[in-house]
Amino acid sequence: NTGDPNRGYKIEFEHLTPHFREIEEFIHDKYDNRHEWVRGDIKAITKDIKSWKPAAE
């Protein structure tokens, strides 16, 4: 969810969380991904990010 104006992409969604790495892994496992970018419906991805819960320890 980073953007670079020199490369023509922008931030579509921002969600501050201490669980960034865990959520990133979850989203990359669930959706088609190309390095740090994922492909999918932005509404579905946003919903998955917002509803993600850490695994019980």
mmCIF file of C-alpha atoms in Angstrom, residues 28-54:
data_model
loop_
_atom_site.group_PDB
_atom_site.id
_atom_site.type_symbol
_atom_site.label_atom_id
_atom_site.label_comp_id
_atom_site.label_asym_id
_atom_site.label_seq_id
_atom_site.Cartn_x
_atom_site.Cartn_y
_atom_site.Cartn_z
ATOM 1 C CA HIS A 28 -0.280 -12.396 -0.237
ATOM 2 C CA ASP A 29 -1.317 -15.991 0.452
ATOM 3 C CA LYS A 30 -4.973 -15.302 -0.386
ATOM 4 C CA TYR A 31 -4.599 -13.147 -3.522
ATOM 5 C CA ASP A 32 -2.523 -13.344 -6.692
ATOM 6 C CA ASN A 33 0.602 -11.338 -5.951
ATOM 7 C CA ARG A 34 3.594 -9.877 -7.726
ATOM 8 C CA HIS A 35 6.255 -9.095 -5.132
ATOM 9 C CA GLU A 36 4.726 -6.389 -2.913
ATOM 10 C CA TRP A 37 1.591 -5.898 -5.067
ATOM 11 C CA VAL A 38 -1.563 -8.009 -5.050
ATOM 12 C CA ARG A 39 -4.285 -8.356 -7.662
ATOM 13 C CA GLY A 40 -7.914 -8.504 -6.693
ATOM 14 C CA ASP A 41 -11.020 -6.509 -5.961
ATOM 15 C CA ILE A 42 -10.016 -3.554 -3.757
ATOM 16 C CA LYS A 43 -13.250 -3.840 -1.737
ATOM 17 C CA ALA A 44 -12.632 -7.525 -0.982
ATOM 18 C CA ILE A 45 -8.978 -6.936 -0.090
ATOM 19 C CA THR A 46 -9.906 -3.986 2.142
ATOM 20 C CA LYS A 47 -12.568 -6.079 3.903
ATOM 21 C CA ASP A 48 -10.053 -8.901 4.495
ATOM 22 C CA ILE A 49 -7.494 -6.472 5.919
ATOM 23 C CA LYS A 50 -10.011 -4.827 8.259
ATOM 24 C CA SER A 51 -11.409 -8.155 9.484
ATOM 25 C CA TRP A 52 -8.052 -9.934 9.969
ATOM 26 C CA LYS A 53 -7.496 -11.209 13.518
ATOM 27 C CA PRO A 54 -4.214 -12.523 14.967
#
